[in-house]
XYZ file of C-alpha atoms in Angstrom:
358
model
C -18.025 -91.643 14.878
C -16.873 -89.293 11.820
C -13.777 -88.995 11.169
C -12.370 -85.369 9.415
C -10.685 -85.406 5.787
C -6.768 -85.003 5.600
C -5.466 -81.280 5.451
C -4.558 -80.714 1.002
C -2.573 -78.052 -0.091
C -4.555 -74.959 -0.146
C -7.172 -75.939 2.701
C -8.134 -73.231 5.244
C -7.090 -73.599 8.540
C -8.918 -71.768 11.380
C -6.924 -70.914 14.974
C -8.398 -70.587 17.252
C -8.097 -69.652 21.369
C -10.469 -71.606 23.144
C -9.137 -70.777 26.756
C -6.179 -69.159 27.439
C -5.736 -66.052 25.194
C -1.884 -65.589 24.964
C -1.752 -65.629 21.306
C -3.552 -62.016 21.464
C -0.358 -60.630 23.657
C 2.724 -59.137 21.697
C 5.329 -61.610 23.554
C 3.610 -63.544 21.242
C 4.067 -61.718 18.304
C 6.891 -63.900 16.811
C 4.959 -67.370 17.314
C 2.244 -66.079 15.166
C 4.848 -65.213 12.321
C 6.904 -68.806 12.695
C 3.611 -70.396 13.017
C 2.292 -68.537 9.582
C 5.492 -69.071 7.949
C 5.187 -72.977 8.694
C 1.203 -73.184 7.675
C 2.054 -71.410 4.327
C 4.956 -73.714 3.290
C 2.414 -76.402 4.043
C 0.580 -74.804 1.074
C -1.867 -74.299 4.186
C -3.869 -71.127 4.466
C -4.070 -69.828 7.814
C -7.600 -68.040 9.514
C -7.162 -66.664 13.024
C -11.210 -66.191 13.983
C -11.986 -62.982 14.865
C -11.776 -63.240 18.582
C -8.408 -65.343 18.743
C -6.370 -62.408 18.988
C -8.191 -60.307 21.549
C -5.707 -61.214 24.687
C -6.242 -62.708 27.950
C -7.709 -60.511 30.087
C -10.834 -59.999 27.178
C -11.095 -63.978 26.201
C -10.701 -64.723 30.397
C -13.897 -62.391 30.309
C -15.715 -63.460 27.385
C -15.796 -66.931 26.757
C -18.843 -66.745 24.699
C -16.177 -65.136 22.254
C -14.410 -68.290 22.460
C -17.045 -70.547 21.495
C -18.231 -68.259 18.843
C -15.039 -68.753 17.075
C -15.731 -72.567 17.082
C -19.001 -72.522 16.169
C -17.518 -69.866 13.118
C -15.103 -72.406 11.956
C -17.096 -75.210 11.997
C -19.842 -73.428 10.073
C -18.124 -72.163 7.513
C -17.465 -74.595 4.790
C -14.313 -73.150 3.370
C -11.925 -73.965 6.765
C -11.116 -77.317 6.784
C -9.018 -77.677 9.783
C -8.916 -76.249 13.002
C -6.004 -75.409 15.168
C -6.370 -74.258 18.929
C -3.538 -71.947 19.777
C -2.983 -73.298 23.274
C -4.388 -74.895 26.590
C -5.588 -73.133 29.661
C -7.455 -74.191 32.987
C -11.099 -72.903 31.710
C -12.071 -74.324 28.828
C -15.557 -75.698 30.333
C -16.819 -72.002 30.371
C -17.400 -72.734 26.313
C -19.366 -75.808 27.168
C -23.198 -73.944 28.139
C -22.359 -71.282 24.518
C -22.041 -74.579 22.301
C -23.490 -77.840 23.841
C -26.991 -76.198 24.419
C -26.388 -74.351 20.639
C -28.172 -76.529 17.514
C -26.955 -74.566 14.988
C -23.227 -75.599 16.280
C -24.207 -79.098 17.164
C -25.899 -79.228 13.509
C -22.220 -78.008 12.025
C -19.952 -80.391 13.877
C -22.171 -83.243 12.812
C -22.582 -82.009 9.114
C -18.651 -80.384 8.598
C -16.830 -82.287 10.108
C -13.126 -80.961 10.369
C -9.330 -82.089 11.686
C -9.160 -80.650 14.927
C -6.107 -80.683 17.028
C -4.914 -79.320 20.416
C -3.805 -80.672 24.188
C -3.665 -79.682 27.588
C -7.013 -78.037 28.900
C -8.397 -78.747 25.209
C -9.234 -82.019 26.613
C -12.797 -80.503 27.430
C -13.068 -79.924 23.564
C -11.790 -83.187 22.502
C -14.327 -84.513 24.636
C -17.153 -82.567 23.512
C -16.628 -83.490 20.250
C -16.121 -86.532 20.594
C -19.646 -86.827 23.073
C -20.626 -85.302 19.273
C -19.718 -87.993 17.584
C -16.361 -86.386 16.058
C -12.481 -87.996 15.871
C -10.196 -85.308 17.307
C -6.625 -85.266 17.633
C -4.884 -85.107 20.568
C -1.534 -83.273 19.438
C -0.086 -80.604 18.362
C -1.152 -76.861 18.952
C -0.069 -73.413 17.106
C 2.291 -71.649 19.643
C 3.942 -74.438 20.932
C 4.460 -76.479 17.982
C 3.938 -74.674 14.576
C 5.201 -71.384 16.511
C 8.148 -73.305 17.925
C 10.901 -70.802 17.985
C 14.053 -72.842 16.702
C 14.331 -72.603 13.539
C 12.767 -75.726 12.517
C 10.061 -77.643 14.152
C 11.032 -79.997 16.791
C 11.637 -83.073 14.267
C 8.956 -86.037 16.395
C 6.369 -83.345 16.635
C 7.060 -82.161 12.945
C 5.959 -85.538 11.944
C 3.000 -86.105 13.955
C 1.488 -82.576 12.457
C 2.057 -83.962 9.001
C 0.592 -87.025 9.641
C -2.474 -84.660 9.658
C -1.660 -83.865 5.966
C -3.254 -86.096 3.146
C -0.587 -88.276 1.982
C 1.155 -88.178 5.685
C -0.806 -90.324 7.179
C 0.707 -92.207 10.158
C 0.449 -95.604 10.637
C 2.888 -96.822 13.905
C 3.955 -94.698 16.828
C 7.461 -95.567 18.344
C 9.382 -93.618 21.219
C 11.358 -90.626 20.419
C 15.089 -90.968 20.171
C 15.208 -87.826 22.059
C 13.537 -85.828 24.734
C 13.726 -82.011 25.146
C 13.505 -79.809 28.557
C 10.753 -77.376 28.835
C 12.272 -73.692 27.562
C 13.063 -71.118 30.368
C 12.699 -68.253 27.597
C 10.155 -67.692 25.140
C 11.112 -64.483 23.996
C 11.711 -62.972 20.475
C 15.360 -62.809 21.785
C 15.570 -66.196 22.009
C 14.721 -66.974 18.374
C 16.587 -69.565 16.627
C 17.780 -71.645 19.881
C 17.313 -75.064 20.030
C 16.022 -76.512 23.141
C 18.630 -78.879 25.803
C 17.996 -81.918 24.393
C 18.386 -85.544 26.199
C 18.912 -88.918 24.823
C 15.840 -90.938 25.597
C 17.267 -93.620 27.376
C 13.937 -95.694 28.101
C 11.497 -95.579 25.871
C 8.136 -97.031 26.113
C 7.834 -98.522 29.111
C 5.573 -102.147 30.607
C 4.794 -101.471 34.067
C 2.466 -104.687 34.124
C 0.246 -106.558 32.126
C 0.146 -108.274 29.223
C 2.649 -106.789 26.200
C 0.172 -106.613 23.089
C -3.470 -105.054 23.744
C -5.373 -103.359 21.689
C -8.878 -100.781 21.742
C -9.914 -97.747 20.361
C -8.517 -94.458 21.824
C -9.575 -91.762 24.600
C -8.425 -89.965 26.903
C -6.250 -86.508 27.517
C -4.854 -84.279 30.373
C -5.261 -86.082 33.590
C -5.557 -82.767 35.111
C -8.199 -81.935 33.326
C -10.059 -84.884 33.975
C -9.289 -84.094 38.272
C -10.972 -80.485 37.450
C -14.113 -81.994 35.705
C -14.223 -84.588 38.219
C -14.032 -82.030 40.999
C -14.633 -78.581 42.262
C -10.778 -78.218 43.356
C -9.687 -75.503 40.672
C -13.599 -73.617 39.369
C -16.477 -73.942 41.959
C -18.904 -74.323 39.381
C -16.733 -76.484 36.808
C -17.880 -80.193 37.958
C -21.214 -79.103 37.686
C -21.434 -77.668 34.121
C -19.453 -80.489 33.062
C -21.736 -83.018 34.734
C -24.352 -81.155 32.941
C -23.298 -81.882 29.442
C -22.206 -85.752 30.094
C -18.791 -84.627 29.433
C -16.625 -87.130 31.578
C -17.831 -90.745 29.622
C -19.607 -93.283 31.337
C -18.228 -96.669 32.370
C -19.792 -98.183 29.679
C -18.396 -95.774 27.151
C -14.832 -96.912 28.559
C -15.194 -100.345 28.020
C -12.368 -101.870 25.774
C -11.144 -98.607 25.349
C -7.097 -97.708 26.064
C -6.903 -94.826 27.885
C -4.293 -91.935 27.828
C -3.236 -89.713 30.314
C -0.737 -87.167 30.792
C 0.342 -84.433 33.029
C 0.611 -80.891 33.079
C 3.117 -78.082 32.829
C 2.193 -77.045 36.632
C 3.724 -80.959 37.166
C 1.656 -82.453 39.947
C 3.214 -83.166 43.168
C 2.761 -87.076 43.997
C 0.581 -86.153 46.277
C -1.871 -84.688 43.855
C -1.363 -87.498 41.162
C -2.244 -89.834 43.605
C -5.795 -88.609 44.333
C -5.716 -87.786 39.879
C -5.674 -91.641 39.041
C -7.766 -92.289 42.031
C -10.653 -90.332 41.146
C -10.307 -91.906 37.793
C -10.500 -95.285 39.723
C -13.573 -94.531 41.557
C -15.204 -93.682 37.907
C -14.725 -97.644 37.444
C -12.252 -96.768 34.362
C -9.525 -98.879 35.039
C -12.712 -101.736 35.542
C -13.517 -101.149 31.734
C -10.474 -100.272 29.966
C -8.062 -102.541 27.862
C -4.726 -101.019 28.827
C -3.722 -97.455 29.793
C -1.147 -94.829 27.956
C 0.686 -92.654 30.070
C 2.766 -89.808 28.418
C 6.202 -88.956 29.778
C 6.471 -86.556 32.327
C 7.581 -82.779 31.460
C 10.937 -82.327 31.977
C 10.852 -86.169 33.743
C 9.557 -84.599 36.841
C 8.409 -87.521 39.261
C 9.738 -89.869 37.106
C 9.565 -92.974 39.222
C 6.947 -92.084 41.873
C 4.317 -91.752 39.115
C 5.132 -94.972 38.435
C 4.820 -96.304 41.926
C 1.603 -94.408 42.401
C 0.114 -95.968 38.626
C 0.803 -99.330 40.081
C -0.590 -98.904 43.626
C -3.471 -96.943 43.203
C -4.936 -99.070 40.046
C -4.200 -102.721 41.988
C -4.861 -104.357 39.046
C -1.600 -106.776 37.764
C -3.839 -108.135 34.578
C -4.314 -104.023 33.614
C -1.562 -103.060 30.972
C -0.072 -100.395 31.436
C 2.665 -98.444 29.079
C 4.692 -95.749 30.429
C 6.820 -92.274 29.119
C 4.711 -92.242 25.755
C 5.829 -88.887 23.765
C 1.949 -87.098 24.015
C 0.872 -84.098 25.913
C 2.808 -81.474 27.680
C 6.624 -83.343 27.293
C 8.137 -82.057 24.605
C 8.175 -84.242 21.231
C 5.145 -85.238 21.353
C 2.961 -87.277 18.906
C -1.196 -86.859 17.862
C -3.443 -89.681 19.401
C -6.593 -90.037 17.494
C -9.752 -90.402 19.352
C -11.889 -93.343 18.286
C -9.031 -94.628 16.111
C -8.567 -98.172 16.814
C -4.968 -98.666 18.283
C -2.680 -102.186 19.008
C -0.132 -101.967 21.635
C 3.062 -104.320 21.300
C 5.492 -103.784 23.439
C 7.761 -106.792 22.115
C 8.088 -104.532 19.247
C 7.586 -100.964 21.656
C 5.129 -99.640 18.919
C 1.514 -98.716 19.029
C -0.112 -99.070 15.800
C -2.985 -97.155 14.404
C -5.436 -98.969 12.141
C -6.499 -96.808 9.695
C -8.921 -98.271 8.052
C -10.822 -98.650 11.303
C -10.399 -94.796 12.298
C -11.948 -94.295 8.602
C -14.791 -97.038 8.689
């Protein structure tokens, strides 16, 4: 596994739009000048590749021009980060453009770069990382950097700096607080905060044993449901399947694995059959312990609990619930590969460096 250098002041960062293509819209407009504003005082120099921009109707059409953006970035030796702009639901449509493309292959493996996103960039993350590249699973431009309060929220703010050389981050703990999904994302609405809740929880032990510990993988556990079936894109199970992209049981073993949900927030009914066709993979055979971000907006608070308990039926399994990652807004960057320790005497998770660096 290679792990990517820390951003320095002065580094190139490329954004890109790997599936949804928002960014390119002018209700989007203002994002792109918060998120540039943020970047530079960073001492960070943004790149938007030339097809990031184009809209959604033209990148829903072309998603060669998606993966040519990648492959761009990841050849060209001046960009040293990358940056997707935002999710989507059909992000595999890159995979046939890159995965059967040497030249690209040759460039992850011989420039390697940070590369951060969530959501639907789960199918990158695990692309890469079938590539043999650590990805972080965190922070994206239009929700985060283009945040439209005036300041970053203050949880997530820290997580992207951990990506910055000196920032490094070395414990994860709950958020003190825990912010509702916006209504409006308009220019007009510039400079509001979001409605803001105490976090009264925290990390939560639904079962199992308190401290565990394996190297981290995972992402949006709807994604996983659309690469494990044909429910959302006929065809997307069997590209996917293709390309190996869903890891073996064997690659799972002593892993922790982390989920989350998505904006749409899955009825229970839809969860259900989620974890269980992770089940049926034989993950929760082969895994250490299992991550589970908070819900957006708490939504199904306690039946995804009841579901994570009944459908796994495994007491010994740890499992650690309402983790700031993913859709839920603070959220925190999960490294994949990175060798993690779970205490929750202490409610921390701890990232070895010096592991995710070996």
């Amino acid at each position: 596994m290679q792990y990517a250098r820390k951003l320095r002041k002065g580094d190139k960062v490329a954004i890109v739009s790997l599936s949804g293509g928002m960014l390119g819209e002018d209700f989007c407009s203002h994002n792109i000048e918060i998120g540039v504003k943020r970047l530079k005082e960073y001492g960070l120099e943004p790149v938007f590749m030339p097809n990031a921009l184009k809209g959604i109707a033209y990148l829903k059409e072309h998603p060669q021009a998606r993966a040519k953006d990648l492959k761009d970035a990841f050849l060209d030796a001046s960009i040293a980060g990358i940056i997707c702009a935002i999710g989507g639901d059909d992000t595999y449509r890159v995979l046939p453009y890159l995965m059967e493309d040497e030249e690209f292959i040759r460039g992850v493996k011989e420039n390697p770069k940070l590369f951060t996103g969530f959501s639907d960039t789960t199918i990158n993350h695990l692309m890469l990382y079938k590539l043999g590249l650590s990805t972080y699973y965190g922070p994206n431009f239009i929700c985060d950097l283009g945040e439209i309060a005036d300041d970053m929220l203050p949880y997530s703010k820290k997580a992207f700096e951990s990506y910055l050389e000196g920032g490094e981050c070395s414990e994860i703990v709950s958020s003190e607080k825990w912010y509702e999904e916006r209504k409006d994302f308009s220019r007009a609405a510039m400079g509001t905060d979001r409605i803001a809740h105490k976090e009264e929880r925290g990390f939560e032990l639904l079962q199992g044993s308190e401290v565990f510990g394996g190297r981290l993988l995972g992402g949006c556990l709807d994604s996983f449901y659309d690469i494990l079936t044909t429910t959302r894109y006929e065809d997307e199970k069997e590209i996917c399947e293709k390309y190996g992209l869903f890891p073996s049981k064997e690659e799972w073993m002593g892993k922790i694995l982390f989920i989350e949900t998505c904006e749409e927030k899955p009825a229970p009914e839809l969860f259900e059959k989620e974890i269980t066709a992770l089940k049926e993979r034989g993950v929760f055979d082969a895994v250490n312990g299992v991550l589970v971000g908070k819900p957006q907006d708490e939504a199904y608070y306690q039946e995804y609990k009841d579901i994570l308990i009944k459908v796994i039926d495994n007491k010994e399994l740890s499992i650690v619930y309402n983790v700031n990652f993913g859709h839920a807004a603070p959220r925190c960057a999960l490294q994949y590969g990175a060798m993690a320790k779970v205490d929750m005497r202490l409610k921390k998770i701890y990232l070895d460096q010096k592991q995710a660096l070996s």
